[in-house]
């Protein structure tokens, strides 16, 4: 049976995953299935160091447990860097992540666009877009973007490239580049700017105007409570930390009304699986309220 509606899952492995006796991420899809979840973001944040055999096994397990896969590319990527060595390494990091995704059957490769450094934000954005065009060209030559989408992520610190507008500019490079919208990061960067339904509608409307309805239908979302300072993101929290936003309920209502096939990856600290299940329940309740 084909899955309809959004998918909910976890970014990386939770404390509970390991407490249950699991040692390898190959068990992640089955573990999440047991919690009623059906998406998993494999973390390659410190380098793509996985074998072809691992990718093949992950693909089989994902199919067995109806789990949609994505990969988070290494943190070292900086498409806006002024240093050619860093730019060249960034190209290779993303290509390696795309090759792993292709073998794993992962639909998305999420990445952090980079740092602003000694440039204006506009200069950094255009520098990143230029390199991303080259990466897309190289990836297309290898046939790596037929199934997988490259997804620059909105970031939570002022020194990082990755406001929603900057990410949307990068997405205009090619149809195979689409956003990862981390609402926690946006909330942190704007000093708690996501409070009500209208705040979500404003952000989603911006995506619609720049990239169209299809980008919203297949939107890749990161979500968690977050702690922030005047400089933006401090650290991800979890739902047991009651005082931290943003609130998922208004977004759940929008997703229920629109019927989009979005993927919501929870990045709560240590409890990403449990919080993802709560978000999935909020969505189910919103669907009942709608009907």
Tab-separated table of C-alpha atoms in Angstrom:
chain	number	residue	atom	x	y	z
A	1	UNK	CA	0.000	0.000	0.000
A	2	UNK	CA	1.395	3.411	-0.955
A	3	UNK	CA	1.999	5.747	1.973
A	4	UNK	CA	0.031	9.001	1.907
A	5	UNK	CA	0.520	12.161	3.928
A	6	UNK	CA	3.683	13.259	5.728
A	7	UNK	CA	6.311	10.946	7.185
A	8	UNK	CA	7.711	11.354	10.681
A	9	UNK	CA	11.045	10.125	11.945
A	10	UNK	CA	14.317	10.776	13.714
A	11	UNK	CA	17.641	12.337	12.870
A	12	UNK	CA	20.284	9.911	14.101
A	13	UNK	CA	19.885	7.441	16.947
A	14	UNK	CA	18.329	8.334	20.283
A	15	UNK	CA	19.356	7.366	23.788
A	16	UNK	CA	16.433	4.934	23.781
A	17	UNK	CA	17.718	3.245	20.619
A	18	UNK	CA	20.949	2.277	22.361
A	19	UNK	CA	19.243	1.537	25.698
A	20	UNK	CA	17.149	-1.045	23.829
A	21	UNK	CA	20.385	-2.889	22.989
A	22	UNK	CA	20.838	-1.690	19.410
A	23	UNK	CA	24.424	-1.159	18.318
A	24	UNK	CA	24.200	-0.462	14.572
A	25	UNK	CA	22.164	2.047	12.599
A	26	UNK	CA	21.086	-0.903	10.452
A	27	UNK	CA	18.512	-1.523	13.205
A	28	UNK	CA	17.114	2.012	12.999
A	29	UNK	CA	14.275	1.437	10.533
A	30	UNK	CA	12.914	-1.554	12.471
A	31	UNK	CA	13.268	0.325	15.767
A	32	UNK	CA	11.415	3.381	14.439
A	33	UNK	CA	8.745	1.159	12.886
A	34	UNK	CA	8.034	-0.148	16.379
A	35	UNK	CA	7.286	3.436	17.463
A	36	UNK	CA	4.966	4.057	14.518
A	37	UNK	CA	7.564	6.148	12.662
A	38	UNK	CA	8.566	5.851	9.015
A	39	UNK	CA	11.501	8.176	8.269
A	40	UNK	CA	15.161	8.152	9.274
A	41	UNK	CA	17.990	10.587	8.645
A	42	UNK	CA	21.361	8.853	8.701
A	43	UNK	CA	24.019	11.148	10.129
A	44	UNK	CA	27.264	11.438	8.161
A	45	UNK	CA	28.023	14.666	9.980
A	46	UNK	CA	31.676	13.767	10.670
A	47	UNK	CA	32.400	12.262	7.272
A	48	UNK	CA	30.902	9.742	4.845
A	49	UNK	CA	32.540	6.596	6.149
A	50	UNK	CA	30.115	3.825	5.234
A	51	UNK	CA	30.630	0.807	3.010
A	52	UNK	CA	28.670	-0.230	-0.051
A	53	UNK	CA	27.506	-3.292	1.888
A	54	UNK	CA	26.162	-1.072	4.688
A	55	UNK	CA	24.272	1.109	2.198
A	56	UNK	CA	22.773	-1.952	0.491
A	57	UNK	CA	21.656	-3.419	3.837
A	58	UNK	CA	20.166	-0.098	4.917
A	59	UNK	CA	18.232	0.088	1.656
A	60	UNK	CA	16.791	-3.416	2.199
A	61	UNK	CA	15.789	-2.639	5.790
A	62	UNK	CA	14.158	0.641	4.742
A	63	UNK	CA	12.071	-1.199	2.146
A	64	UNK	CA	11.126	-3.899	4.648
A	65	UNK	CA	9.879	-1.393	7.231
A	66	UNK	CA	8.523	1.264	4.818
A	67	UNK	CA	11.043	3.825	6.049
A	68	UNK	CA	12.010	6.858	3.968
A	69	UNK	CA	15.738	7.575	4.198
A	70	UNK	CA	17.752	10.771	4.044
A	71	UNK	CA	21.422	11.499	4.734
A	72	UNK	CA	22.878	14.456	6.606
A	73	UNK	CA	26.141	15.375	4.882
A	74	UNK	CA	29.305	16.328	6.828
A	75	UNK	CA	29.421	19.508	8.894
A	76	UNK	CA	32.734	20.438	7.233
A	77	UNK	CA	30.999	21.631	4.068
A	78	UNK	CA	31.400	25.341	3.350
A	79	UNK	CA	30.263	26.330	-0.123
A	80	UNK	CA	30.883	30.009	0.642
A	81	UNK	CA	34.523	29.602	1.690
A	82	UNK	CA	37.132	31.930	0.227
A	83	UNK	CA	39.703	29.110	0.387
A	84	UNK	CA	39.904	26.906	-2.705
A	85	UNK	CA	41.022	23.878	-0.684
A	86	UNK	CA	37.915	24.043	1.493
A	87	UNK	CA	35.702	24.542	-1.547
A	88	UNK	CA	37.248	21.525	-3.298
A	89	UNK	CA	36.809	19.387	-0.185
A	90	UNK	CA	33.196	20.566	0.130
A	91	UNK	CA	32.514	19.367	-3.417
A	92	UNK	CA	33.936	15.938	-2.583
A	93	UNK	CA	32.028	15.685	0.712
A	94	UNK	CA	28.742	16.335	-1.074
A	95	UNK	CA	29.513	13.975	-3.955
A	96	UNK	CA	30.433	11.207	-1.492
A	97	UNK	CA	27.180	11.798	0.392
A	98	UNK	CA	25.230	11.669	-2.873
A	99	UNK	CA	26.916	8.412	-3.902
A	100	UNK	CA	26.015	6.867	-0.535
A	101	UNK	CA	22.448	8.158	-0.868
A	102	UNK	CA	22.168	6.696	-4.350
A	103	UNK	CA	23.213	3.268	-3.098
A	104	UNK	CA	21.126	3.528	0.058
A	105	UNK	CA	18.015	4.738	-1.736
A	106	UNK	CA	17.947	7.954	0.312
A	107	UNK	CA	15.661	10.590	-1.162
A	108	UNK	CA	17.494	13.599	0.295
A	109	UNK	CA	21.001	14.762	1.164
A	110	UNK	CA	20.813	17.537	3.746
A	111	UNK	CA	23.774	19.906	4.158
A	112	UNK	CA	24.781	23.111	5.904
A	113	UNK	CA	25.614	25.740	3.269
A	114	UNK	CA	28.595	27.226	5.119
A	115	UNK	CA	29.880	30.275	6.968
A	116	UNK	CA	29.729	33.951	6.001
A	117	UNK	CA	33.315	34.778	6.999
A	118	UNK	CA	34.854	38.015	5.726
A	119	UNK	CA	32.159	38.695	3.120
A	120	UNK	CA	28.745	40.245	2.945
A	121	UNK	CA	25.837	37.828	3.199
A	122	UNK	CA	25.015	38.516	-0.452
A	123	UNK	CA	28.569	37.721	-1.570
A	124	UNK	CA	28.594	34.495	0.467
A	125	UNK	CA	25.250	33.443	-0.976
A	126	UNK	CA	26.304	33.997	-4.569
A	127	UNK	CA	29.659	32.301	-3.983
A	128	UNK	CA	27.833	29.273	-2.561
A	129	UNK	CA	25.341	29.246	-5.432
A	130	UNK	CA	28.173	29.262	-7.950
A	131	UNK	CA	29.836	26.228	-6.354
A	132	UNK	CA	26.510	24.452	-5.941
A	133	UNK	CA	25.923	24.790	-9.697
A	134	UNK	CA	29.232	22.994	-10.246
A	135	UNK	CA	28.285	20.252	-7.766
A	136	UNK	CA	24.957	19.711	-9.517
A	137	UNK	CA	26.747	19.484	-12.868
A	138	UNK	CA	29.195	16.882	-11.544
A	139	UNK	CA	26.436	14.934	-9.791
A	140	UNK	CA	24.312	14.907	-12.944
A	141	UNK	CA	27.246	13.454	-14.897
A	142	UNK	CA	27.245	10.520	-12.457
A	143	UNK	CA	23.452	10.200	-12.506
A	144	UNK	CA	23.257	10.930	-8.773
A	145	UNK	CA	20.285	13.296	-8.829
A	146	UNK	CA	17.723	11.118	-10.578
A	147	UNK	CA	16.175	9.994	-7.276
A	148	UNK	CA	18.002	12.065	-4.643
A	149	UNK	CA	17.491	15.766	-3.925
A	150	UNK	CA	20.184	18.088	-2.548
A	151	UNK	CA	18.786	20.026	0.401
A	152	UNK	CA	20.555	23.077	1.890
A	153	UNK	CA	19.349	23.640	5.449
A	154	UNK	CA	18.161	26.822	7.143
A	155	UNK	CA	20.617	27.609	9.926
A	156	UNK	CA	20.307	29.008	13.429
A	157	UNK	CA	23.353	31.252	13.939
A	158	UNK	CA	23.982	34.710	12.510
A	159	UNK	CA	27.480	33.834	11.273
A	160	UNK	CA	26.169	30.977	9.161
A	161	UNK	CA	24.819	31.131	5.642
A	162	UNK	CA	21.266	29.835	5.741
A	163	UNK	CA	18.406	32.246	6.304
A	164	UNK	CA	15.301	31.018	4.502
A	165	UNK	CA	15.861	33.595	1.754
A	166	UNK	CA	19.471	32.485	1.281
A	167	UNK	CA	18.478	28.823	1.139
A	168	UNK	CA	15.781	29.584	-1.428
A	169	UNK	CA	18.362	31.395	-3.563
A	170	UNK	CA	20.505	28.233	-3.523
A	171	UNK	CA	17.447	26.188	-4.490
A	172	UNK	CA	17.027	28.311	-7.614
A	173	UNK	CA	20.244	26.776	-8.946
A	174	UNK	CA	18.439	23.603	-10.109
A	175	UNK	CA	15.220	21.599	-9.757
A	176	UNK	CA	17.268	18.951	-7.933
A	177	UNK	CA	18.028	21.420	-5.109
A	178	UNK	CA	15.227	21.969	-2.601
A	179	UNK	CA	15.167	23.289	0.984
A	180	UNK	CA	15.488	21.620	4.333
A	181	UNK	CA	13.468	23.935	6.550
A	182	UNK	CA	14.656	23.677	10.133
A	183	UNK	CA	11.947	25.559	11.984
A	184	UNK	CA	13.920	25.362	15.240
A	185	UNK	CA	16.852	27.126	13.594
A	186	UNK	CA	14.585	29.826	12.154
A	187	UNK	CA	12.944	30.233	15.574
A	188	UNK	CA	16.363	30.664	17.203
A	189	UNK	CA	17.782	33.033	14.589
A	190	UNK	CA	14.719	35.292	14.820
A	191	UNK	CA	14.766	35.397	18.631
A	192	UNK	CA	11.672	33.233	19.060
A	193	UNK	CA	9.974	34.434	15.888
A	194	UNK	CA	7.704	31.405	15.390
A	195	UNK	CA	4.802	31.802	17.797
A	196	UNK	CA	1.553	31.379	15.867
A	197	UNK	CA	0.060	29.806	12.775
A	198	UNK	CA	0.557	33.013	10.794
A	199	UNK	CA	4.318	32.771	11.350
A	200	UNK	CA	4.380	29.336	9.688
A	201	UNK	CA	2.099	30.566	6.893
A	202	UNK	CA	4.436	33.477	6.187
A	203	UNK	CA	7.463	31.159	5.867
A	204	UNK	CA	5.637	28.554	3.796
A	205	UNK	CA	4.206	31.284	1.569
A	206	UNK	CA	7.724	32.505	0.850
A	207	UNK	CA	8.699	28.996	-0.312
A	208	UNK	CA	5.582	28.759	-2.450
A	209	UNK	CA	6.286	32.072	-4.177
A	210	UNK	CA	9.914	31.218	-4.936
A	211	UNK	CA	9.742	27.474	-5.687
A	212	UNK	CA	6.077	26.577	-6.151
A	213	UNK	CA	3.557	24.199	-4.595
A	214	UNK	CA	5.530	21.068	-5.424
A	215	UNK	CA	8.379	22.178	-3.176
A	216	UNK	CA	5.913	22.425	-0.300
A	217	UNK	CA	4.341	19.056	-1.070
A	218	UNK	CA	7.748	17.345	-0.746
A	219	UNK	CA	9.179	19.656	1.896
A	220	UNK	CA	11.940	18.221	4.092
A	221	UNK	CA	11.498	19.572	7.616
A	222	UNK	CA	13.679	19.485	10.714
A	223	UNK	CA	11.859	20.128	13.964
A	224	UNK	CA	12.692	20.209	17.674
A	225	UNK	CA	12.502	22.516	20.676
A	226	UNK	CA	15.533	24.789	20.792
A	227	UNK	CA	17.381	27.006	23.248
A	228	UNK	CA	18.796	30.262	21.880
A	229	UNK	CA	20.603	33.466	22.828
A	230	UNK	CA	20.978	36.842	21.110
A	231	UNK	CA	23.458	35.139	18.755
A	232	UNK	CA	20.884	32.532	17.740
A	233	UNK	CA	20.922	28.777	18.321
A	234	UNK	CA	22.495	27.538	21.561
A	235	UNK	CA	21.402	23.880	21.613
A	236	UNK	CA	18.560	21.564	20.687
A	237	UNK	CA	16.292	20.545	23.569
A	238	UNK	CA	13.399	18.068	23.799
A	239	UNK	CA	9.702	18.187	24.618
A	240	UNK	CA	10.303	17.336	28.270
A	241	UNK	CA	11.900	20.815	28.461
A	242	UNK	CA	8.538	22.557	28.502
A	243	UNK	CA	9.735	26.137	28.152
A	244	UNK	CA	11.302	25.821	24.698
A	245	UNK	CA	9.607	26.364	21.336
A	246	UNK	CA	8.584	26.390	18.606
A	247	UNK	CA	5.168	24.765	18.948
A	248	UNK	CA	4.453	22.052	16.382
A	249	UNK	CA	0.646	22.155	16.649
A	250	UNK	CA	0.043	25.073	14.234
A	251	UNK	CA	2.272	23.415	11.632
A	252	UNK	CA	0.499	20.079	12.180
A	253	UNK	CA	-2.818	21.792	11.414
A	254	UNK	CA	-1.436	23.267	8.174
A	255	UNK	CA	-0.001	19.903	7.087
A	256	UNK	CA	-3.321	18.192	7.818
A	257	UNK	CA	-5.284	20.765	5.817
A	258	UNK	CA	-2.933	20.757	2.834
A	259	UNK	CA	-2.343	16.995	2.636
A	260	UNK	CA	1.315	17.516	1.741
A	261	UNK	CA	3.737	14.574	1.546
A	262	UNK	CA	6.363	16.292	3.668
A	263	UNK	CA	9.021	14.554	5.759
A	264	UNK	CA	9.414	15.711	9.354
A	265	UNK	CA	12.719	14.723	10.952
A	266	UNK	CA	12.912	15.338	14.686
A	267	UNK	CA	16.289	16.441	16.064
A	268	UNK	CA	15.416	16.691	19.749
A	269	UNK	CA	18.379	16.089	22.026
A	270	UNK	CA	18.510	12.399	22.933
A	271	UNK	CA	14.764	11.885	22.561
A	272	UNK	CA	14.267	12.466	18.848
A	273	UNK	CA	12.295	9.238	18.460
A	274	UNK	CA	9.892	9.921	21.333
A	275	UNK	CA	9.319	13.527	20.282
A	276	UNK	CA	8.803	12.489	16.649
A	277	UNK	CA	6.049	10.142	17.837
A	278	UNK	CA	4.441	13.064	19.713
A	279	UNK	CA	4.582	15.221	16.571
A	280	UNK	CA	3.025	12.376	14.552
A	281	UNK	CA	0.220	12.155	17.123
A	282	UNK	CA	-0.340	15.912	16.899
A	283	UNK	CA	-0.703	15.521	13.144
A	284	UNK	CA	-3.234	12.676	13.561
A	285	UNK	CA	-5.273	14.789	15.970
A	286	UNK	CA	-5.169	17.710	13.505
A	287	UNK	CA	-6.477	15.387	10.788
A	288	UNK	CA	-9.365	14.319	13.040
A	289	UNK	CA	-10.148	17.960	13.869
A	290	UNK	CA	-10.172	18.808	10.173
A	291	UNK	CA	-12.680	16.073	9.354
